[in-house]
Short mmCIF file of C-alpha atoms in Angstrom, two decimals:
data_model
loop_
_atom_site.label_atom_id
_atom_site.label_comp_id
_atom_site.label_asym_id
_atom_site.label_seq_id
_atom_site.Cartn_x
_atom_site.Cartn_y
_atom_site.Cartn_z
CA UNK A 1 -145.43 38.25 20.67
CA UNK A 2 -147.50 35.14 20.97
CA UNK A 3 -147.59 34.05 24.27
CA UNK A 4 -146.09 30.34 23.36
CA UNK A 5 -143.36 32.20 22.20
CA UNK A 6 -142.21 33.68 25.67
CA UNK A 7 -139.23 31.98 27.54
CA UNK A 8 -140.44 30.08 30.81
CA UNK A 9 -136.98 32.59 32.09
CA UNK A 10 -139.16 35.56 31.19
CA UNK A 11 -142.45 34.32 32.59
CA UNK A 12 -140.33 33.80 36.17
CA UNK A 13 -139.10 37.17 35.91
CA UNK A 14 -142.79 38.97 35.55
CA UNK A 15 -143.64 38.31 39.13
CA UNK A 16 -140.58 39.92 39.76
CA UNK A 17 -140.93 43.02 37.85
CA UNK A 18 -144.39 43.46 39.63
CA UNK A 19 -143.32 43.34 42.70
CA UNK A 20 -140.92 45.41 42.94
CA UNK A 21 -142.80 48.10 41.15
CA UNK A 22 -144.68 47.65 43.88
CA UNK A 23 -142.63 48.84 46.09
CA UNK A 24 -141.45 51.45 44.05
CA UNK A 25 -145.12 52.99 43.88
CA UNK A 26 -145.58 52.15 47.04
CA UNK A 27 -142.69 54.29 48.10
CA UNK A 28 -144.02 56.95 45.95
CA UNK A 29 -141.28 56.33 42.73
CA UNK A 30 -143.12 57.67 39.72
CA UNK A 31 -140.62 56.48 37.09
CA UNK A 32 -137.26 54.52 36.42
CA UNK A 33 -135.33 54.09 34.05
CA UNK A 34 -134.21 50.93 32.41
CA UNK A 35 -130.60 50.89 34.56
CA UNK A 36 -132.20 51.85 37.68
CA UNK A 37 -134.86 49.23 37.87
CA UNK A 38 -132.21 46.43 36.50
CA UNK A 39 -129.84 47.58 39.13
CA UNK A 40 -132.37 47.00 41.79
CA UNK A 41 -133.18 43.80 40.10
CA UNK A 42 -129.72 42.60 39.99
CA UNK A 43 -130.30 42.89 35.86
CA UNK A 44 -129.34 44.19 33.41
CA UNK A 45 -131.35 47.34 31.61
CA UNK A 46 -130.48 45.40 28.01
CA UNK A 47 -132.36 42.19 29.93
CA UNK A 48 -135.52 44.72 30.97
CA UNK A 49 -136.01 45.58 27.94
CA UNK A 50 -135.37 42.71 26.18
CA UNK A 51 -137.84 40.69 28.50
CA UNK A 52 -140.46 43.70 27.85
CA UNK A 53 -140.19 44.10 24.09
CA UNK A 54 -141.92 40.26 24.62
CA UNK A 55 -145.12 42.02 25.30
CA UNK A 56 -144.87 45.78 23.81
CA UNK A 57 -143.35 49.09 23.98
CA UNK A 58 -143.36 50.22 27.29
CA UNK A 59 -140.68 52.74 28.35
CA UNK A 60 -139.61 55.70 26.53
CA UNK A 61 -135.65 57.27 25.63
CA UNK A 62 -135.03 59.27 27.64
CA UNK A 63 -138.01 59.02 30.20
CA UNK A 64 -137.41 55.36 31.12
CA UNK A 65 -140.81 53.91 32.85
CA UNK A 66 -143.56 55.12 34.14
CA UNK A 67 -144.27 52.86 37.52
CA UNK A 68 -147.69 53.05 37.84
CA UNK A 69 -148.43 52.57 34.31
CA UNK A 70 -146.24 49.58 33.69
CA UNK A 71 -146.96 47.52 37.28
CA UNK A 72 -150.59 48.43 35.51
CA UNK A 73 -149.64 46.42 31.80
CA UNK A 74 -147.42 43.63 34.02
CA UNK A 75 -150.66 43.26 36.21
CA UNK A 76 -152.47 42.42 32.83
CA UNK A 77 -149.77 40.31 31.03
CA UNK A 78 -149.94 38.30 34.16
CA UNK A 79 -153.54 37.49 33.85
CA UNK A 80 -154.09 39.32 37.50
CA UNK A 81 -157.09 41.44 35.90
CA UNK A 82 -159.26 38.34 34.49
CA UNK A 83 -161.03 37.64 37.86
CA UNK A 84 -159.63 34.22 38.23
CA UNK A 85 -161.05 32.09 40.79
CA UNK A 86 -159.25 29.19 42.63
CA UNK A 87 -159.81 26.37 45.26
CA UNK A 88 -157.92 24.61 47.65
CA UNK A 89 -157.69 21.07 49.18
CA UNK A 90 -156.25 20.21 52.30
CA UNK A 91 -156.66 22.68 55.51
CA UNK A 92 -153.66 21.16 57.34
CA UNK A 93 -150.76 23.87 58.38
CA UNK A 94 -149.79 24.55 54.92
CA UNK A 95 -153.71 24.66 53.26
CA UNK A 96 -154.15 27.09 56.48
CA UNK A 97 -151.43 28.80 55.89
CA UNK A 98 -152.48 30.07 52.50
CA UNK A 99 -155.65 30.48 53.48
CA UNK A 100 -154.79 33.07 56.28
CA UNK A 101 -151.98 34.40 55.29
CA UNK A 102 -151.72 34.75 51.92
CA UNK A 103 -153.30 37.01 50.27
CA UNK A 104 -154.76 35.24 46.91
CA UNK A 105 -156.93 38.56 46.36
CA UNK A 106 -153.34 40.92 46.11
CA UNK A 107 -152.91 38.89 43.60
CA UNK A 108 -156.35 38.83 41.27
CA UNK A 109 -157.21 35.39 42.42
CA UNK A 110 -160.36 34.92 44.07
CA UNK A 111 -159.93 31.77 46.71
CA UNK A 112 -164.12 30.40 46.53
CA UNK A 113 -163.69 27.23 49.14
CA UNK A 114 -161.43 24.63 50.44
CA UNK A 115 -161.69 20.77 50.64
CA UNK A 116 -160.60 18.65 53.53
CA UNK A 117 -161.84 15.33 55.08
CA UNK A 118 -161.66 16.59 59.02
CA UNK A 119 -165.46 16.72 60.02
CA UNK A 120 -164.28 19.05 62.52
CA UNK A 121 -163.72 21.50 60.49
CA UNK A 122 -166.28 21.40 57.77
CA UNK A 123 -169.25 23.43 57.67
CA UNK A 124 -166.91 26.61 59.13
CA UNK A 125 -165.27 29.18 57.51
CA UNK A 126 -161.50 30.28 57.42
CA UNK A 127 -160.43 33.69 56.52
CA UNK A 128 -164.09 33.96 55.06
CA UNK A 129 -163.37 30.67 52.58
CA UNK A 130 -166.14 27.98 53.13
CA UNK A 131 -164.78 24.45 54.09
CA UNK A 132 -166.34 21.55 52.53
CA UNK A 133 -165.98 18.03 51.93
CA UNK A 134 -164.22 16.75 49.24
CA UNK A 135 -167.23 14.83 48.28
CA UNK A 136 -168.72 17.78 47.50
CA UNK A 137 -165.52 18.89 44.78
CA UNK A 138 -167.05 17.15 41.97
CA UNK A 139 -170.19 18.97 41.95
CA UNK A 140 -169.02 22.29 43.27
CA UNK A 141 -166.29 22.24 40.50
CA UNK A 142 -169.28 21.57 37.54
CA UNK A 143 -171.67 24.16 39.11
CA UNK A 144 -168.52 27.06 39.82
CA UNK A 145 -166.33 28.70 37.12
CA UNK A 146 -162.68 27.40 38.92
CA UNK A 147 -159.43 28.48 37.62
CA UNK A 148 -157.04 27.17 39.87
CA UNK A 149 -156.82 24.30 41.66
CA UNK A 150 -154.59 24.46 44.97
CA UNK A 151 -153.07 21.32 45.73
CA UNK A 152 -151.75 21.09 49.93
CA UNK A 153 -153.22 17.50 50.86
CA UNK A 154 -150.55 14.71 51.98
CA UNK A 155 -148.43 13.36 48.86
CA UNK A 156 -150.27 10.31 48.54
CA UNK A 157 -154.06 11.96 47.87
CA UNK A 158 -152.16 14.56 45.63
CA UNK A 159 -153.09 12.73 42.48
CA UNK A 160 -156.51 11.78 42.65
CA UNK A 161 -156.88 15.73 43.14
CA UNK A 162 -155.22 16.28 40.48
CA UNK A 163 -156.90 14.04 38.28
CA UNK A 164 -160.85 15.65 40.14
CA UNK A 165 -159.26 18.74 38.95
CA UNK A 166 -158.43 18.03 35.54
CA UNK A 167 -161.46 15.50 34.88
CA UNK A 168 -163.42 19.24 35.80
CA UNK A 169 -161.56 21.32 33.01
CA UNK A 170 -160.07 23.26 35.81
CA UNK A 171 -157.04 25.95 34.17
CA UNK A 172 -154.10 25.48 36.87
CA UNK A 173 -152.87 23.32 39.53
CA UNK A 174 -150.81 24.74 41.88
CA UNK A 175 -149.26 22.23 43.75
CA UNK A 176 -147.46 22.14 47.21
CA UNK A 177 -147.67 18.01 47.75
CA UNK A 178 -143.71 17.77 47.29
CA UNK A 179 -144.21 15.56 44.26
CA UNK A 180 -144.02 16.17 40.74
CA UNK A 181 -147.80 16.01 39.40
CA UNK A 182 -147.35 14.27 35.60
CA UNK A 183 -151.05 14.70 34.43
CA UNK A 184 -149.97 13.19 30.66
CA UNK A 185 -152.16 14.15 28.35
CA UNK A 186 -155.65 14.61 30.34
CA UNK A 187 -156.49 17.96 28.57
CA UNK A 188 -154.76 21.47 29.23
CA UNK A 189 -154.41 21.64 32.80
CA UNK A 190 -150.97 23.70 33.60
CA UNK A 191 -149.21 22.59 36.51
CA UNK A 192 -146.98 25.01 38.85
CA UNK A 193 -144.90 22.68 41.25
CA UNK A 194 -143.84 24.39 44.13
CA UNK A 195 -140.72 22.33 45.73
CA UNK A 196 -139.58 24.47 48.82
CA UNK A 197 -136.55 22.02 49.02
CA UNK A 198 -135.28 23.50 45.71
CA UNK A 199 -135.16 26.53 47.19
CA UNK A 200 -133.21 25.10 50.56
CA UNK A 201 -130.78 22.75 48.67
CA UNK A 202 -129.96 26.39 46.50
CA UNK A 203 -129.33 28.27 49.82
CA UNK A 204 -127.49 24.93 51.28
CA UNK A 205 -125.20 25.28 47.38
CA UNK A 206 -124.36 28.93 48.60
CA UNK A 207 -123.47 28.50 52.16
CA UNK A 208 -121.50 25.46 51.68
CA UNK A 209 -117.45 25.86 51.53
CA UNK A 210 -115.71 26.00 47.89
CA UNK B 1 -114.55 25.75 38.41
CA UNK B 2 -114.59 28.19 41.58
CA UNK B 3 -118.26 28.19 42.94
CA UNK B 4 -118.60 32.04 42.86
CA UNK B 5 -118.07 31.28 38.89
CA UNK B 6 -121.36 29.12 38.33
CA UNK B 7 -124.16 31.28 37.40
CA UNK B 8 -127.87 31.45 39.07
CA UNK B 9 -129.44 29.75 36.56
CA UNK B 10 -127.23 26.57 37.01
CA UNK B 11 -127.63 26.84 41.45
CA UNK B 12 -130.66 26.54 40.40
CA UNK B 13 -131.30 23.50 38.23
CA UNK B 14 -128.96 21.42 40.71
CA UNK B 15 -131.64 20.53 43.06
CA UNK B 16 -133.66 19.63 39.98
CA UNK B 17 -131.06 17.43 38.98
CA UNK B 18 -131.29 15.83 42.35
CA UNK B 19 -134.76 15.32 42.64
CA UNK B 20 -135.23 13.76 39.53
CA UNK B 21 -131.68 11.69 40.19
CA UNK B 22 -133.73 10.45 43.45
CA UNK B 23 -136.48 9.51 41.73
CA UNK B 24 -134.64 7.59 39.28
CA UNK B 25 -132.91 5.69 41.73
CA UNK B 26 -135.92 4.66 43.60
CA UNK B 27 -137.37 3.14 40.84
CA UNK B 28 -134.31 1.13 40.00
CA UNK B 29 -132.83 3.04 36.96
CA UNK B 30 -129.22 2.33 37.49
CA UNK B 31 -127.60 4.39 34.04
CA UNK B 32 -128.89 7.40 31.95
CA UNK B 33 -127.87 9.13 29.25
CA UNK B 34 -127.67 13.18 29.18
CA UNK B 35 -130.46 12.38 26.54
CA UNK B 36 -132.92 10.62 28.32
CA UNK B 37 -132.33 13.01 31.39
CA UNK B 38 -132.64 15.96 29.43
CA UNK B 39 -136.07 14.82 28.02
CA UNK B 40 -137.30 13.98 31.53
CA UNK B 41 -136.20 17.22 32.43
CA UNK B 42 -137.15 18.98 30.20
CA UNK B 43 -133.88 20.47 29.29
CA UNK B 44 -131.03 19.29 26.30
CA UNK B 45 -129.05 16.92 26.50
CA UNK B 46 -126.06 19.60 25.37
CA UNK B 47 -127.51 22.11 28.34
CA UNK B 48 -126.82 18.93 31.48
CA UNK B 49 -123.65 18.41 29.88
CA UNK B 50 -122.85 21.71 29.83
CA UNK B 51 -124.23 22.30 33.26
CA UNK B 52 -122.75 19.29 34.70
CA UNK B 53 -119.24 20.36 33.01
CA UNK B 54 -119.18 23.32 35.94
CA UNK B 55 -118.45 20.89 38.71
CA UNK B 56 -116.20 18.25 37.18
CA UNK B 57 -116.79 15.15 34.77
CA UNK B 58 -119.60 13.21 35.20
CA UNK B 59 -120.78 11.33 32.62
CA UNK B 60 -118.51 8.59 30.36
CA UNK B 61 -119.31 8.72 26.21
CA UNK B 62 -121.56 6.27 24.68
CA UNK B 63 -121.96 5.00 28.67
CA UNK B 64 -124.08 8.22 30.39
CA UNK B 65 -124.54 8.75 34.04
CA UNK B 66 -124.53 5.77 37.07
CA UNK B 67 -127.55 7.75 38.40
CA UNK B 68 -126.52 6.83 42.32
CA UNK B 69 -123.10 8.07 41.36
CA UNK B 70 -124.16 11.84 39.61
CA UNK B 71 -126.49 12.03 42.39
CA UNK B 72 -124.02 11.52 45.44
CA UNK B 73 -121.97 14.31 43.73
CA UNK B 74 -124.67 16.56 42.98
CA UNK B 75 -125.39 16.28 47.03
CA UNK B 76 -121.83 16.79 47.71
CA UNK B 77 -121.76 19.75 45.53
CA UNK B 78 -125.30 21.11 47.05
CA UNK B 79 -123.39 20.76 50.33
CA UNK B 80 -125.79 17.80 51.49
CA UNK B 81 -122.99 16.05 53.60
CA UNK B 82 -121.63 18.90 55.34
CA UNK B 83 -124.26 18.41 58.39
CA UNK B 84 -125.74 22.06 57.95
CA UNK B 85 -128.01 22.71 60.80
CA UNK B 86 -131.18 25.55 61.18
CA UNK B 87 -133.29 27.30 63.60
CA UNK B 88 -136.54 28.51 62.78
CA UNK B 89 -138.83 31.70 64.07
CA UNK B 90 -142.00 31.50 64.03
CA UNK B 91 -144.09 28.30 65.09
CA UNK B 92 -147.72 29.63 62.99
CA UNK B 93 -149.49 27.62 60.48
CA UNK B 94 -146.54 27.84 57.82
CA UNK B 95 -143.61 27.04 60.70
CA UNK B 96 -145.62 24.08 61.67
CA UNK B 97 -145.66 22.88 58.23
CA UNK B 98 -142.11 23.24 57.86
CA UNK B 99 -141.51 21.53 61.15
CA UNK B 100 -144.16 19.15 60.56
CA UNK B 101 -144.48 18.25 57.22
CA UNK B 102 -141.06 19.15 55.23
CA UNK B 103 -138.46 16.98 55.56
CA UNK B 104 -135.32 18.97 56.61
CA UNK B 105 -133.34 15.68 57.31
CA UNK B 106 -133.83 14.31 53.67
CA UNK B 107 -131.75 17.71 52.35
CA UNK B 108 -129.27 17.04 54.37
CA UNK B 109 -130.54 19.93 57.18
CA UNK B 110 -130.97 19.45 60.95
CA UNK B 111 -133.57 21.42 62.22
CA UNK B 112 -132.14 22.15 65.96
CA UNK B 113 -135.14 24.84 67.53
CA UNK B 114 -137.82 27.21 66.90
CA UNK B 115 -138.61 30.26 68.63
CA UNK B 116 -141.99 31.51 69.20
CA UNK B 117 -143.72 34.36 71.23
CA UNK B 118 -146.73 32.03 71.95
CA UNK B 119 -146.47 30.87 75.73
CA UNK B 120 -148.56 27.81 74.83
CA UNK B 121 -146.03 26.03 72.90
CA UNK B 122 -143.29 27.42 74.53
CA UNK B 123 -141.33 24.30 76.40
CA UNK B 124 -143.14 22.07 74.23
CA UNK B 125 -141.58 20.10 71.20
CA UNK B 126 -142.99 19.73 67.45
CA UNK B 127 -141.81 16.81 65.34
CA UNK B 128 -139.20 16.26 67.91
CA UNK B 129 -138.06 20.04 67.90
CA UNK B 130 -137.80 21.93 70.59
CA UNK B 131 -139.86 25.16 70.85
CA UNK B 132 -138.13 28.28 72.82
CA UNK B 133 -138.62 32.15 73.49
CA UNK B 134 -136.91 34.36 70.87
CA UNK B 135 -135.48 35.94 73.79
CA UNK B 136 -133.31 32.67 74.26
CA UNK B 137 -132.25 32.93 70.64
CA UNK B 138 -129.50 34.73 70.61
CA UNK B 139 -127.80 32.78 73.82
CA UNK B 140 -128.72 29.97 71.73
CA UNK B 141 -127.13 30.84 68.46
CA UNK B 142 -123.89 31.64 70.53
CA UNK B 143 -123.83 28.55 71.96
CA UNK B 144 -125.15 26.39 69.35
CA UNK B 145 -123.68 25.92 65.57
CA UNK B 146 -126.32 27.20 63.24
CA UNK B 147 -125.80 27.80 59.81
CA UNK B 148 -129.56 28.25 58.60
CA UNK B 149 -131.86 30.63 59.98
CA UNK B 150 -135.81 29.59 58.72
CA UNK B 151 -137.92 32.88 58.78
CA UNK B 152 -141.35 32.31 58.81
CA UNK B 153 -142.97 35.19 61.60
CA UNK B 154 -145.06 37.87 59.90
CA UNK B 155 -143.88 40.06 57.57
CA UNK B 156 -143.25 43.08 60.08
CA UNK B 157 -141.00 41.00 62.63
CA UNK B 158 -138.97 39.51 59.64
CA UNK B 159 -136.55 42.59 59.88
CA UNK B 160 -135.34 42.20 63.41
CA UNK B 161 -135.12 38.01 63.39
CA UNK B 162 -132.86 38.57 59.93
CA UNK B 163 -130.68 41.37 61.99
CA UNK B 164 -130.50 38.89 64.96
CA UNK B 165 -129.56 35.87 62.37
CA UNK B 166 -126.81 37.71 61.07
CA UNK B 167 -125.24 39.53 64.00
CA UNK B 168 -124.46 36.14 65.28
CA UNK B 169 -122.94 34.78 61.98
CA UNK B 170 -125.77 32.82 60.93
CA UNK B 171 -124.82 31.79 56.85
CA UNK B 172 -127.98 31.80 55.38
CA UNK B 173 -131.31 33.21 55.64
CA UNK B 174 -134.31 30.82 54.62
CA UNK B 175 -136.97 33.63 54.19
CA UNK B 176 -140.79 32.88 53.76
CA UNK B 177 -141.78 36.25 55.35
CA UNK B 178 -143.16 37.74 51.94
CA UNK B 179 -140.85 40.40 52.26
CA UNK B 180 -137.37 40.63 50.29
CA UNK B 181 -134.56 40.80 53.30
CA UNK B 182 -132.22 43.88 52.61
CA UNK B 183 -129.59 42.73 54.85
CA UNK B 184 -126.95 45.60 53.66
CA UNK B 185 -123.49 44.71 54.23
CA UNK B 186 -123.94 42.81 57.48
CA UNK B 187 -121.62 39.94 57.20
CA UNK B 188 -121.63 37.46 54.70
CA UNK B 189 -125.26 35.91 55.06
CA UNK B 190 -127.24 34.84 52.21
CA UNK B 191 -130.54 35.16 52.06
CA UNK B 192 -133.05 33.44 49.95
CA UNK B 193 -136.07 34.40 50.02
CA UNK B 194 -139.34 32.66 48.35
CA UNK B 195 -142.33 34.13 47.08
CA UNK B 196 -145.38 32.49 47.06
CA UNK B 197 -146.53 35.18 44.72
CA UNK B 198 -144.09 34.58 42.07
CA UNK B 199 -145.22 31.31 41.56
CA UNK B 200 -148.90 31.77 41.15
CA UNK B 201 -148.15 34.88 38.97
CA UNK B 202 -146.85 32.58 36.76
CA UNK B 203 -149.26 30.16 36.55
CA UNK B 204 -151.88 33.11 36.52
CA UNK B 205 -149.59 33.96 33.49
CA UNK B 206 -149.90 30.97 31.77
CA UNK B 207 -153.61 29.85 32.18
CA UNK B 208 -154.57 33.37 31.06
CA UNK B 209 -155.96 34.46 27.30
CA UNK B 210 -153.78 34.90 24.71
#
């Protein structure tokens, strides 16, 4: 199927297939059928291989999936084998955060340096990733194939980044600065907004009395 | 309609409804159609009514949606006003953004202590909140209303804070530990948990090659 074509549901649920075949392999599951991996998914099999059939014909009657081999195909679909490279701006608790703790390389991105104005700071390195001065963006951006843009600077700064970022031709934004990032037209820059108080208004929705 | 009744998929577009209903409001919009929300949204206009339509009645034909209105009931129904309150574990890089930078207040959550091994910070307060020993948690959780517990520790201590969080009746589980929490059948806690690698998965997804 065309990638255009794919629901933005079944692009969410990807990430979510990987990683718990993950696990499963990890735990030393060979294969799983269609019911077994739904049920862990709180799915169901008719959804797997519904979502699936998007990209292929993975599992087999009777056999169900091999784990290892489809984590492998997921780990394409998702782009995680194309050696994509990313930088970030802002190396305040969030930007540091990422940087030490999350592990951009588990998941095929390659994290090349990251921008902030504290002299203190620039001219070291954190986790291994260079820290610069944003000054230096423009030029870094035009002499480095970038991917992905990370986005953890304070709100208001947010956009000129953004804009640096598209201005360079740069794939993705992935944003953390708590504000939606409208980019209009400026070329094909994706933008993933990450809004943690989504995700703690949802929990506040399911604790709160009928 | 009885909350257990309203699917994921609609939990989940409330606080999207609210965001953008904020935003509206602080640039003076004072009415909206389900049309013009549904193109800002990105959504139909038939898929808010619908959505909407869980919860009550809203909007008035040929009229649409007092946008401070829709939005005090959408933080009614996303239990904003029920003066939830949260602990968090783990004062690191991520817990001081949290603490720091996100604005619990603003959803309607008071952020009452963090617990940290680190005997630097210990006795200390962040952003106004209080830091303690995780051995004073649970004497604290007794004696204190809590209905959120923030997990943000490493991965390998996320097991015992969650067991701790529900063993003294915490509701819900806020879980940034890059680990889905199993909690079994202990209680009634909810736990949800967020992924940084889901979202960059999917933008890896979408700025890969066809």
């Amino acid at each position: 199927m065309k990638k255009s074509r794919v629901s933005n549901a079944v692009i969410r649920r990807l990430p979510r297939y990987y990683r718990h075949l993950t696990e499963l392999q990890a735990t030393g599951v060979a294969r799983i059928s269609s019911n077994a991996l739904g049920k862990a998914m709180g799915f169901t099999a008719s959804q797997i291989r519904q979502d699936l059939s998007c990209f292929g014909e993975f599992g087999q009657r009777g056999y169900g999936y091999n784990v290892e081999t489809l984590r492998g195909e997921i780990a394409d679909i998702l782009g995680m084998n194309e050696g994509h490279t990313a930088v970030i701006f802002g190396v305040g608790n969030l930007g540091r955060a990422l940087i030490g703790n999350f592990n951009f390389g588990k998941n095929g991105v390659k994290l090349l340096a990251a921008f902030d104005v504290d002299e203190k700071i620039i001219g070291t390195e954190l986790a291994g990733v260079p820290i610069r001065h944003p000054s230096e963006a423009r030029a870094f951006l035009e002499s480095n194939h970038v991917d992905v843009g990370v986005i953890t600077v304070p709100k208001i700064n947010a956009k000129d980044v953004a804009r640096l970022l598209v201005s360079c031709g740069v794939k993705g934004i992935w944003n953390f600065a708590n504000t939606d990032l409208d980019i209009g037209d400026n070329g094909n820059t994706v933008v993933e907004n990450v809004h943690f108080a989504d995700s703690l208004l949802a929990l506040s929705y399911m604790i709160s009395e009928e």
